[in-house]
XYZ file of C-alpha atoms in Angstrom:
785
model
C -30.724 83.487 61.419
C -30.895 82.580 65.078
C -34.337 81.524 66.327
C -35.375 81.799 69.982
C -38.703 81.402 71.724
C -40.703 84.596 72.115
C -43.499 83.009 74.155
C -42.543 84.382 77.583
C -43.525 87.690 79.157
C -46.837 88.320 77.395
C -49.892 89.883 79.010
C -53.484 89.420 77.911
C -56.799 91.251 78.203
C -60.240 90.269 77.012
C -62.278 93.107 75.496
C -62.071 96.108 77.808
C -60.753 94.027 80.713
C -57.508 94.383 82.617
C -54.222 92.913 81.417
C -52.593 90.030 83.238
C -49.864 87.417 82.622
C -50.642 84.673 80.115
C -48.992 81.471 78.930
C -48.373 81.437 75.170
C -49.631 79.447 73.246
C -53.027 80.528 74.544
C -56.606 79.877 73.476
C -58.521 83.004 74.459
C -61.880 81.630 73.317
C -61.728 78.959 76.013
C -62.211 81.729 78.578
C -65.394 83.017 76.942
C -68.753 82.247 78.460
C -70.931 79.476 77.103
C -74.687 79.695 76.831
C -77.749 78.512 74.920
C -77.985 81.831 73.058
C -74.409 81.794 71.722
C -74.645 83.004 68.094
C -72.761 79.992 66.701
C -74.875 77.562 68.713
C -73.756 73.957 68.673
C -71.100 74.667 66.026
C -68.849 76.419 68.563
C -69.916 74.216 71.451
C -72.082 77.153 72.596
C -69.043 79.373 73.164
C -69.315 83.074 72.479
C -66.536 84.847 70.590
C -64.607 87.892 71.691
C -61.934 90.524 71.105
C -58.468 89.692 72.438
C -55.482 91.897 73.235
C -51.893 90.865 73.897
C -48.829 92.974 74.585
C -45.239 92.396 75.497
C -42.284 94.585 76.460
C -38.883 93.349 75.315
C -35.341 94.675 75.519
C -32.878 94.831 72.622
C -29.174 95.609 72.524
C -27.829 98.091 70.011
C -26.482 95.192 67.933
C -29.843 93.468 67.879
C -31.767 96.633 67.063
C -29.379 97.450 64.251
C -29.534 94.002 62.670
C -32.255 92.042 60.918
C -35.086 91.030 63.254
C -38.215 89.044 62.440
C -41.056 87.727 64.533
C -42.696 84.487 63.480
C -46.264 83.845 64.593
C -47.298 80.249 63.916
C -50.970 81.052 64.331
C -53.172 83.940 65.506
C -56.925 83.425 65.271
C -57.943 85.619 63.646
C -57.840 88.918 61.709
C -54.639 89.786 63.563
C -53.712 93.445 63.998
C -50.113 94.012 65.084
C -48.328 97.160 66.254
C -44.622 97.472 67.010
C -43.809 100.545 69.076
C -47.093 101.978 67.864
C -46.473 101.344 64.154
C -48.968 99.084 62.382
C -47.621 96.097 60.424
C -49.538 93.882 58.036
C -50.662 90.415 59.123
C -52.748 87.828 57.266
C -56.383 87.352 58.306
C -56.254 83.539 58.364
C -55.802 82.125 61.837
C -53.920 78.946 60.942
C -50.956 79.923 58.760
C -47.546 80.938 60.121
C -46.373 84.399 59.141
C -43.427 86.721 59.690
C -43.354 90.312 60.937
C -40.274 92.288 59.915
C -39.144 94.379 62.883
C -36.259 95.987 61.024
C -36.490 99.761 61.337
C -39.374 99.546 63.817
C -37.359 98.722 66.935
C -34.694 100.511 68.923
C -32.071 99.866 71.541
C -33.641 99.352 74.955
C -37.344 98.889 75.655
C -39.750 97.966 72.849
C -43.423 97.055 72.835
C -45.437 94.752 70.605
C -49.233 94.636 70.627
C -51.352 91.932 69.003
C -55.109 92.156 68.641
C -57.255 89.273 67.409
C -60.982 88.778 67.243
C -63.634 86.175 66.606
C -66.536 88.142 68.044
C -68.542 87.903 64.825
C -70.103 84.473 65.076
C -70.479 81.944 63.572
C -67.114 82.152 61.841
C -66.451 78.416 61.645
C -68.388 75.134 61.511
C -66.711 73.894 64.699
C -64.841 75.311 67.681
C -61.993 77.417 66.281
C -60.320 78.824 69.377
C -58.970 82.361 69.419
C -55.895 84.484 70.095
C -52.200 83.551 69.886
C -52.843 79.823 69.959
C -49.532 78.695 68.457
C -45.902 79.519 69.348
C -44.111 82.821 68.641
C -40.420 83.004 67.660
C -37.796 85.764 67.370
C -35.350 85.523 64.459
C -32.072 87.508 64.602
C -29.475 87.969 61.910
C -26.876 90.312 60.477
C -26.322 91.703 57.015
C -24.958 88.321 55.885
C -27.494 85.707 56.898
C -29.545 82.619 56.080
C -33.240 83.382 55.667
C -35.830 81.760 57.940
C -37.005 78.555 56.253
C -33.970 79.151 54.045
C -32.695 75.574 53.965
C -34.643 73.092 51.832
C -33.676 69.438 51.530
C -35.091 67.286 48.726
C -34.601 63.569 48.108
C -33.445 63.196 44.491
C -32.870 59.474 44.195
C -32.555 56.222 46.102
C -29.951 54.360 44.042
C -27.597 55.966 44.701
C -29.108 57.934 47.566
C -28.777 61.613 46.786
C -30.351 64.716 48.252
C -30.281 68.314 47.121
C -29.787 71.159 49.583
C -30.862 74.675 48.607
C -29.836 77.579 50.822
C -31.504 80.996 50.654
C -28.856 83.373 51.990
C -27.758 86.977 51.691
C -24.014 86.941 51.059
C -21.440 84.461 52.277
C -20.720 80.869 51.302
C -22.809 78.032 52.767
C -20.970 75.014 54.186
C -23.289 72.028 54.420
C -22.978 69.037 56.749
C -25.384 66.101 56.841
C -25.523 64.388 60.249
C -27.156 61.048 60.990
C -29.317 60.294 64.026
C -26.216 59.647 66.147
C -24.635 62.986 65.213
C -22.042 61.455 62.909
C -21.133 63.215 59.687
C -22.755 61.453 56.729
C -21.823 63.940 53.978
C -20.485 67.461 53.399
C -20.789 70.026 50.593
C -20.540 73.743 49.814
C -22.673 76.260 47.953
C -26.179 77.628 47.737
C -27.237 74.542 45.776
C -25.624 71.171 46.304
C -26.486 67.624 45.270
C -25.084 65.294 47.878
C -24.533 61.543 47.920
C -25.398 60.004 51.310
C -23.679 56.617 51.721
C -25.444 53.905 53.716
C -28.563 56.016 53.986
C -31.471 55.002 56.192
C -34.821 55.945 54.742
C -37.747 57.589 56.493
C -41.159 55.894 56.604
C -43.945 55.505 59.136
C -42.535 52.085 59.971
C -38.925 53.288 60.304
C -38.817 57.065 60.886
C -35.066 57.649 60.452
C -34.161 61.336 60.615
C -31.100 63.322 59.562
C -29.896 66.815 60.391
C -28.735 69.304 57.782
C -26.427 71.890 59.338
C -25.498 74.932 57.270
C -22.746 77.315 58.394
C -22.531 80.575 56.474
C -18.941 81.686 56.104
C -17.951 85.264 55.200
C -14.379 86.566 55.084
C -13.150 83.425 56.778
C -15.587 83.574 59.719
C -18.888 81.780 60.392
C -21.428 84.586 60.626
C -24.672 82.590 60.660
C -25.888 79.031 60.881
C -29.075 77.065 60.402
C -30.087 73.500 61.143
C -33.074 71.586 59.814
C -34.222 68.053 60.401
C -35.271 65.962 57.421
C -35.894 62.425 56.282
C -34.693 60.698 53.144
C -37.979 59.625 51.657
C -39.183 59.045 48.101
C -42.859 59.328 47.102
C -44.370 57.903 43.932
C -48.018 57.776 42.944
C -49.867 56.358 39.956
C -53.053 54.373 39.270
C -51.123 51.406 40.677
C -51.107 53.052 44.101
C -49.021 55.116 46.512
C -45.423 54.042 47.061
C -43.100 55.181 49.845
C -39.466 54.319 49.132
C -40.686 51.897 46.463
C -43.047 50.058 48.798
C -46.806 50.130 48.243
C -48.417 51.914 51.174
C -52.038 51.848 52.317
C -53.066 54.700 54.583
C -54.742 53.658 57.830
C -55.926 57.162 58.505
C -57.984 59.347 60.771
C -58.968 63.011 60.718
C -58.036 65.271 63.641
C -59.217 68.795 64.417
C -57.184 71.716 65.724
C -58.043 71.605 69.431
C -56.439 69.777 72.334
C -59.559 69.247 74.392
C -59.381 70.865 77.814
C -56.766 73.446 76.734
C -58.666 74.297 73.567
C -56.748 75.275 70.435
C -53.459 75.961 72.258
C -50.759 73.710 70.840
C -47.779 72.427 72.827
C -45.199 69.826 71.757
C -46.215 67.488 74.584
C -49.892 67.684 73.610
C -49.355 66.818 69.977
C -46.727 64.151 70.605
C -49.078 62.468 73.081
C -51.929 62.407 70.585
C -49.808 61.123 67.695
C -48.180 58.491 69.906
C -51.528 57.152 71.070
C -52.921 57.064 67.541
C -49.883 55.188 66.284
C -50.111 52.681 69.122
C -53.744 52.123 68.104
C -52.719 51.162 64.566
C -53.076 54.432 62.637
C -50.269 55.275 60.219
C -51.735 58.509 58.813
C -53.613 61.630 59.943
C -55.465 64.261 57.990
C -55.189 67.707 59.598
C -58.775 68.905 59.270
C -59.362 71.506 58.075
C -56.405 73.865 58.410
C -52.603 73.733 58.120
C -50.841 71.798 60.854
C -48.718 73.485 63.508
C -45.058 72.537 63.648
C -45.714 70.709 66.925
C -47.846 68.109 65.122
C -45.456 67.741 62.206
C -42.446 67.363 64.514
C -44.234 64.582 66.387
C -45.203 62.838 63.142
C -41.613 63.081 61.864
C -40.220 61.583 65.065
C -42.786 58.854 65.682
C -43.568 57.902 62.090
C -47.003 59.111 60.977
C -47.992 60.130 57.455
C -49.738 63.493 57.141
C -52.282 64.947 54.742
C -51.980 68.665 55.487
C -55.057 70.662 54.573
C -55.349 74.353 53.758
C -58.975 75.387 54.342
C -62.549 74.314 54.948
C -63.934 76.965 52.619
C -63.068 78.720 49.371
C -65.099 81.623 48.057
C -68.540 80.123 48.778
C -69.649 80.870 52.316
C -70.375 78.074 54.804
C -70.778 80.193 57.951
C -71.940 83.793 58.267
C -68.499 85.239 59.079
C -66.112 82.597 57.779
C -62.928 82.963 55.752
C -64.660 83.111 52.357
C -64.527 86.928 52.302
C -60.710 86.807 52.428
C -60.117 83.723 50.320
C -59.587 85.172 46.844
C -57.150 87.813 48.084
C -55.118 85.572 50.371
C -55.333 82.002 49.016
C -51.983 82.134 47.174
C -50.285 83.543 50.278
C -51.769 80.827 52.469
C -50.654 78.023 50.146
C -47.152 79.452 49.877
C -46.864 79.633 53.640
C -48.214 76.113 54.157
C -45.806 74.578 51.647
C -42.791 76.514 52.946
C -43.628 75.480 56.507
C -44.091 71.800 55.588
C -41.328 71.303 53.046
C -38.651 69.636 55.211
C -41.089 67.440 57.137
C -40.925 63.900 55.711
C -44.207 63.033 57.421
C -46.126 65.303 55.042
C -46.909 63.134 52.025
C -49.685 65.175 50.408
C -51.273 68.602 50.463
C -55.032 69.100 50.512
C -56.355 72.359 49.101
C -59.756 72.164 50.750
C -62.600 70.281 52.341
C -66.135 69.788 51.055
C -66.045 72.838 48.857
C -68.860 73.027 46.320
C -67.130 75.715 44.239
C -65.723 73.188 41.702
C -69.203 72.366 40.370
C -68.823 75.632 38.421
C -66.305 76.375 35.651
C -64.948 79.234 37.762
C -64.390 76.859 40.672
C -62.593 74.282 38.538
C -60.358 77.022 37.115
C -59.522 78.155 40.649
C -58.790 74.565 41.660
C -56.466 74.020 38.700
C -54.673 77.264 39.500
C -54.068 76.220 43.108
C -52.836 72.758 42.098
C -50.398 74.372 39.666
C -49.168 76.762 42.334
C -48.491 73.948 44.797
C -46.689 71.954 42.098
C -44.474 74.970 41.399
C -43.604 75.235 45.085
C -43.114 71.516 45.719
C -43.103 68.956 42.918
C -42.265 66.084 45.275
C -45.714 65.703 46.839
C -49.172 65.109 45.357
C -52.146 67.449 45.757
C -55.593 66.323 46.839
C -58.816 67.891 48.100
C -61.499 66.405 50.320
C -64.414 66.608 47.889
C -67.847 65.355 48.897
C -69.581 64.000 45.771
C -72.966 63.723 47.470
C -72.804 67.302 48.685
C -71.742 68.519 45.249
C -74.676 66.730 43.608
C -77.015 68.197 46.238
C -75.683 71.677 45.538
C -76.091 71.219 41.795
C -79.645 69.876 41.798
C -80.753 72.471 44.289
C -82.339 72.118 47.681
C -86.046 72.010 46.842
C -86.201 68.589 48.452
C -84.846 70.049 51.696
C -88.163 71.401 52.930
C -89.755 67.974 52.511
C -86.945 65.814 53.855
C -88.087 64.315 57.130
C -86.149 65.545 60.122
C -83.709 67.831 58.335
C -85.470 71.141 58.799
C -86.032 70.356 62.470
C -82.385 69.371 62.904
C -81.220 72.649 61.406
C -82.971 74.540 64.170
C -82.027 78.206 64.241
C -79.194 77.753 61.740
C -81.387 78.924 58.891
C -81.466 77.190 55.518
C -78.294 75.074 55.519
C -75.992 74.443 52.592
C -72.731 72.751 51.806
C -71.193 70.670 54.574
C -73.939 71.473 57.072
C -76.644 70.435 54.628
C -74.853 67.146 53.990
C -74.390 66.517 57.712
C -78.029 67.164 58.514
C -79.223 65.020 55.642
C -76.933 62.168 56.636
C -78.147 62.317 60.234
C -81.773 62.317 59.125
C -81.498 59.722 56.364
C -78.530 57.562 57.360
C -75.374 56.648 55.513
C -77.360 55.339 52.556
C -78.059 58.880 51.406
C -74.497 58.992 50.074
C -75.760 56.840 47.181
C -77.091 60.120 45.815
C -73.615 60.628 44.385
C -74.295 57.755 41.973
C -77.283 59.340 40.212
C -77.143 59.723 36.415
C -75.070 62.706 35.453
C -73.032 62.683 38.667
C -69.865 61.487 36.947
C -70.007 64.284 34.393
C -70.513 66.831 37.180
C -67.763 65.510 39.440
C -65.002 64.540 37.011
C -63.615 68.013 36.207
C -62.948 68.647 39.903
C -61.668 65.157 40.666
C -59.397 64.968 37.642
C -57.722 68.288 38.446
C -56.083 66.579 41.421
C -53.104 64.223 41.655
C -55.085 62.135 44.125
C -58.867 62.493 44.158
C -60.147 62.902 47.711
C -63.568 61.290 48.271
C -65.526 62.265 51.364
C -68.241 59.692 52.157
C -68.241 58.230 48.655
C -67.006 54.642 48.984
C -69.925 53.620 46.768
C -68.089 55.292 43.877
C -64.697 53.605 44.342
C -65.318 50.580 42.117
C -67.407 52.570 39.630
C -64.742 55.215 39.147
C -61.868 52.725 39.113
C -63.554 51.127 36.075
C -64.542 54.380 34.368
C -61.383 56.323 35.138
C -58.403 53.987 35.015
C -55.936 56.809 35.611
C -57.655 58.211 38.686
C -55.974 57.629 42.058
C -58.429 57.807 44.970
C -58.164 58.296 48.723
C -61.068 58.045 51.148
C -60.362 61.466 52.622
C -63.265 61.292 55.086
C -65.411 58.269 55.932
C -67.877 56.899 58.452
C -65.750 55.011 61.008
C -68.156 52.078 61.406
C -68.032 51.529 57.632
C -64.337 50.669 57.899
C -64.817 46.901 57.341
C -66.374 47.381 53.909
C -64.242 50.425 53.075
C -61.007 48.645 53.885
C -61.933 45.690 51.709
C -62.163 48.165 48.837
C -58.816 49.714 49.775
C -57.180 46.293 49.746
C -58.755 45.090 46.499
C -58.864 48.198 44.246
C -55.349 49.375 43.298
C -56.627 52.897 42.562
C -57.705 53.365 46.217
C -54.808 54.091 48.583
C -56.383 54.547 52.006
C -59.149 55.561 54.338
C -59.411 58.465 56.811
C -62.165 57.976 59.364
C -64.072 60.890 60.884
C -62.688 61.264 63.392
C -59.644 59.751 65.037
C -59.921 62.019 68.110
C -62.916 63.793 69.602
C -63.040 67.574 69.438
C -64.808 70.706 70.666
C -67.784 72.043 68.747
C -70.260 70.493 66.327
C -71.669 69.608 69.716
C -73.094 66.118 69.939
C -73.146 65.707 66.168
C -71.403 62.339 66.319
C -72.713 61.186 69.700
C -75.403 58.726 70.730
C -77.995 60.258 73.007
C -80.409 58.847 75.553
C -83.332 61.300 75.523
C -85.541 62.539 72.665
C -84.545 66.150 73.391
C -80.962 65.266 72.490
C -81.668 63.369 69.271
C -80.448 64.795 65.982
C -77.238 66.248 64.567
C -77.008 69.491 66.552
C -77.431 68.731 70.244
C -78.918 71.342 72.602
C -77.086 73.360 75.232
C -74.978 72.455 77.198
C -73.498 69.840 74.824
C -69.853 70.619 74.085
C -67.928 67.784 72.430
C -68.744 66.345 69.013
C -68.821 62.820 70.442
C -66.624 61.414 67.687
C -63.360 59.598 67.653
C -61.448 56.406 68.181
C -60.342 58.321 71.292
C -62.357 60.741 73.383
C -61.069 64.234 74.140
C -58.972 62.976 77.066
C -57.421 60.129 75.091
C -59.620 57.300 76.354
C -60.206 54.618 73.691
C -63.587 53.763 72.206
C -65.125 50.968 70.173
C -64.161 52.739 66.935
C -60.512 52.222 67.767
C -61.153 48.586 68.626
C -62.889 48.051 65.286
C -60.035 49.709 63.410
C -57.449 47.527 65.121
C -59.405 44.413 64.205
C -59.869 45.466 60.572
C -56.240 46.510 60.095
C -54.880 43.493 61.943
C -52.844 45.664 64.286
C -54.118 43.976 67.467
C -53.308 40.442 68.586
C -56.066 39.876 71.151
C -59.847 40.322 71.246
C -60.961 43.757 72.427
C -63.905 43.800 74.827
C -66.151 46.866 74.613
C -69.315 47.285 76.689
C -72.202 49.608 75.964
C -72.794 51.941 78.967
C -74.640 49.701 81.372
C -76.146 52.693 83.196
C -77.899 53.693 79.934
C -79.369 50.301 79.015
C -82.766 50.880 80.605
C -84.092 53.431 78.112
C -84.129 54.266 74.438
C -80.939 55.125 72.563
C -80.834 57.724 69.780
C -78.025 56.835 67.424
C -75.819 59.143 65.390
C -74.838 58.544 61.788
C -71.139 59.083 62.516
C -70.933 56.621 65.408
C -71.434 52.897 65.095
C -71.263 52.119 68.811
C -71.146 53.882 72.162
C -69.274 51.007 73.813
C -66.129 51.414 75.902
C -63.673 49.010 77.578
C -65.234 48.883 81.054
C -66.887 46.169 83.161
C -67.251 48.339 86.247
C -70.712 49.892 86.644
C -71.565 50.255 90.332
C -75.288 50.081 91.042
C -76.174 48.353 87.767
C -76.234 44.780 89.053
C -78.800 42.659 87.211
C -78.989 44.969 84.191
C -78.673 43.313 80.788
C -75.452 44.577 79.236
C -74.518 44.487 75.554
C -70.953 43.235 75.137
C -69.125 43.788 71.851
C -65.942 41.842 71.180
C -63.761 42.998 68.269
C -61.370 40.577 66.619
C -59.899 40.324 63.136
C -58.993 36.623 63.234
C -61.739 34.834 65.133
C -64.722 32.980 63.686
C -66.619 33.211 66.961
C -66.242 34.470 70.520
C -67.122 32.775 73.801
C -67.910 35.019 76.770
C -67.407 34.042 80.414
C -68.265 35.928 83.602
C -66.516 34.826 86.771
C -65.626 31.528 85.117
C -69.171 30.723 83.968
C -70.105 30.609 80.277
C -72.393 33.464 79.271
C -72.774 32.871 75.562
C -71.161 32.357 72.177
C -71.616 34.497 69.059
C -70.315 34.492 65.501
C -67.965 37.282 64.485
C -69.607 39.351 61.766
C -67.696 42.269 60.258
C -65.058 41.934 62.966
C -67.429 42.044 65.956
C -69.339 39.528 68.043
C -72.245 40.842 70.129
C -73.446 39.039 73.242
C -75.922 40.110 75.930
C -74.925 39.364 79.504
C -76.437 40.184 82.875
C -74.135 42.621 84.633
C -72.563 41.493 87.885
C -69.178 42.486 89.339
C -66.202 40.281 88.646
C -64.098 39.331 85.660
C -65.490 39.227 82.136
C -63.413 37.152 79.718
C -63.686 36.961 75.940
C -62.188 33.901 74.235
C -61.573 34.121 70.504
C -62.172 30.837 68.636
C -61.213 29.738 65.140
C -63.527 27.824 62.793
C -62.636 24.593 64.572
C -63.561 25.991 67.987
C -59.942 26.242 69.108
C -58.837 29.164 71.251
C -56.645 31.705 69.443
C -56.695 34.523 71.990
C -58.392 35.927 75.048
C -58.703 39.105 77.079
C -60.522 40.219 80.216
C -62.113 43.198 81.940
C -62.571 43.388 85.703
C -64.687 45.380 88.140
C -63.326 48.037 90.499
C -63.421 46.785 94.081
C -64.692 49.272 96.726
C -63.765 51.392 98.545
C -63.147 53.907 95.777
C -60.327 56.449 95.784
C -58.877 59.282 93.734
C -55.625 58.579 91.913
C -53.367 60.926 89.929
C -50.271 59.896 87.998
C -47.994 61.741 85.565
C -47.761 60.199 82.114
C -44.074 61.137 81.894
C -41.432 60.943 84.642
C -40.222 64.466 83.838
C -41.394 67.340 81.649
C -39.287 70.044 80.006
C -39.376 73.441 81.699
C -41.784 75.611 79.722
C -43.728 72.548 78.621
C -46.899 70.898 79.843
C -47.411 67.746 81.896
C -50.404 65.465 81.445
C -51.801 64.080 84.685
C -54.711 61.618 84.343
C -56.992 61.628 87.381
C -59.110 58.537 87.984
C -61.682 57.185 90.407
C -60.405 53.693 91.121
C -61.153 50.725 93.279
C -58.685 49.251 95.732
C -57.536 46.904 92.954
C -56.558 49.774 90.625
C -59.529 49.366 88.241
C -61.344 52.537 87.133
C -65.027 52.709 88.161
C -67.350 54.094 85.468
C -70.463 54.982 87.482
C -69.541 56.962 90.614
C -68.585 60.289 89.055
C -68.516 63.372 91.227
C -67.269 66.950 91.196
C -63.486 67.187 91.495
C -61.415 70.235 92.475
C -57.817 70.625 91.343
C -55.165 73.146 92.383
C -51.475 73.523 91.600
C -48.689 74.878 93.767
C -45.473 75.861 92.016
C -46.922 75.861 88.528
C -49.956 76.801 86.480
C -53.055 74.661 85.923
C -53.659 75.229 82.209
C -56.736 73.056 82.096
C -58.729 70.590 84.183
C -61.729 68.666 82.975
C -63.239 65.496 81.634
C -65.016 64.204 78.537
C -68.465 64.961 79.972
C -70.444 65.487 76.753
C -72.728 68.218 78.101
C -70.972 70.061 80.940
C -71.739 73.417 82.508
C -68.310 73.747 84.158
C -65.270 75.504 82.671
C -61.894 73.884 81.970
C -60.201 76.952 83.487
C -61.617 77.005 87.027
C -60.115 73.804 88.407
C -63.587 72.382 89.157
C -65.041 69.683 86.940
C -67.125 66.529 87.157
C -65.371 63.300 86.242
C -66.781 61.255 83.375
C -66.898 57.484 83.602
C -64.186 57.649 86.224
C -61.772 59.854 84.299
C -60.538 63.450 84.432
C -57.363 65.140 83.241
C -55.118 67.920 84.530
C -52.612 69.729 82.302
C -49.910 71.589 84.233
C -47.355 74.157 83.027
C -44.230 75.449 84.718
C -41.923 77.973 83.049
C -38.686 77.112 84.884
C -37.018 73.943 86.193
C -38.438 72.738 89.473
C -41.398 70.915 90.951
C -45.118 71.629 90.823
C -47.601 69.889 93.096
C -51.084 68.953 91.880
C -53.767 68.249 94.475
C -57.215 66.925 93.534
C -60.142 66.712 95.944
C -63.511 65.038 95.544
C -66.875 65.662 97.168
C -66.767 62.324 99.004
C -63.339 61.019 98.009
C -60.163 61.796 99.932
C -57.689 64.135 98.190
C -54.690 62.920 96.261
C -51.485 64.786 95.423
C -48.609 64.312 93.022
C -45.313 66.131 92.472
C -44.489 66.931 88.849
C -40.837 67.423 87.921
C -39.901 69.968 85.232
C -36.320 69.990 83.911
């Protein structure tokens, strides 16, 4: 069937409001008000929920109306209600699985109308910011009586020597003619039939290191004519897993992973190809080779980027099963819809070589019961029946499961936990674990090692192909000895524990990788992972107006943090020392640390007005024995490298700060520098790409710089952005506790950075202009082709 975009021409209304044009994908929740009394509190970033209405008129020819027509929605959050020309059609309640709406018999020649209603007004419905509305793309599929079904071409790697693939075609009538094309468009192999096993000579294999892609083109021939066609991209890639490890194309592979949530920062949960490709590209450049999509199935935009750039994916189905975590979460629908959701996730992912494992959940406590284990085994069996080529895991939290089993009598007496819970009521599950970890530190995860824990945990862990351990590195060696056949992945870990965790990954064959929480900062769970600088902001759940979680190797705009520097040093993916500096403008008072963040440092030596303040400099290096620090050519100090970081205090003065990495003999093996922005300061805006596709989005970083092009971290002010010839989808910064909206074009910079995201539907030029309170305006032309 022919697939075309159905994202244009929609109108949107919030509640009882008036309809107006909207860009799809669209996060409706981002337009809701924020406030201290929001029912979901810090979980949603203090956003309220709402009821959302979309409609679209579309014209059909008689041929189209008389054929087979389907609409594909990649994601509608949530509880979608859909009407076509007034007739109701069924839609799944989950907001993160793609689904099809059959228009056949509901449409007519000429004008037709589709209406989509979604709602998340009952809050809290999620443990973090979920977004709302039609937040992923919409597609129209057209076909005749003889046709290839959507997702009707499946390519499977059968063997590597010789290289063979199978192609299965789901079609109604006709004879499929199959052509395999290489990356240059040359024919690599041909075959016929609904099932074909094809030898591919001189094949190039797909891996994160060498992401070679092929195209499978299927023409459906009937009575001598081609009546339909389909084309899918795939990679020739073989997965094997055993207690000896994970092997991709016969090569042992360790996963340098990070978890990412569903939102794209200042445009919320809306997903565009440019947004996801940018994020995956930056993570790969930082040394990551794997991402865990937490905690919902990935959109095609992420998987396409991972296929193209080379990034392994753990795709995850849900955060909850049938035990409730939030008052209005998905648990009420789970038992009825879980099989549907898994079928849709697997069908959607099947041809993406980047997907190397499926996760059936995150931090679910249900498997501590026999009923939960039975459900788990049933889901694993279902996934195996749908796709036997990939392993199944689940992000289980052993500490949380032990806590759930022994009860929560200790909760009332645990220092700091009840206070941290605030108005959330008695917490359980993931929230209980998070609060306890914040109050007691990472050491509380040792609770998973208490007597009887192994007997409790093993039924759930052994039901999986790969046992996912959240925050349970203390069990790796224990379980590798006790359970020789168990393959383990660190499905979620504290990022600053990477040095010790990675040593275990490298030395225990049963352990195949580590996924830090998180690789990229996200909306909601406000301040849970952030360091704070006042007693009112201490604890896991930060008060209004905190918005971002404060996690990540990158902040919400894509600016790097010390977590990324540590990861690069541990993994050996960087070849020079990385200088990170704790915020010099915060060094005068007390710091309140967060369990999920090991440092608040960032790569900046430009802090106007902080002259004479003692700064803490952290230098990350995976090769050095010690680091020497110099400021403006003068030695400041020398420190040993311990767990990949050397820490040196230095009095802040403008100039150039240089870190020199030294080996055990005191010989230089690398150096790097940071410099200070030189006044006067100015606004600068520059497009990350020379051109952007029409209908796509352009990313325009906005910075406050000195005359030497260095970003200044301590002269933030309110900025105002406007676009002529396009649409400003979002404008904002990584301010952790803002009161501004990303949708108004007015936002305060944070540590010298802001970001504009611009959309234009047709080819042409859009002009972005940004003005400051004291800084002269800057403009840039953005070309869409």
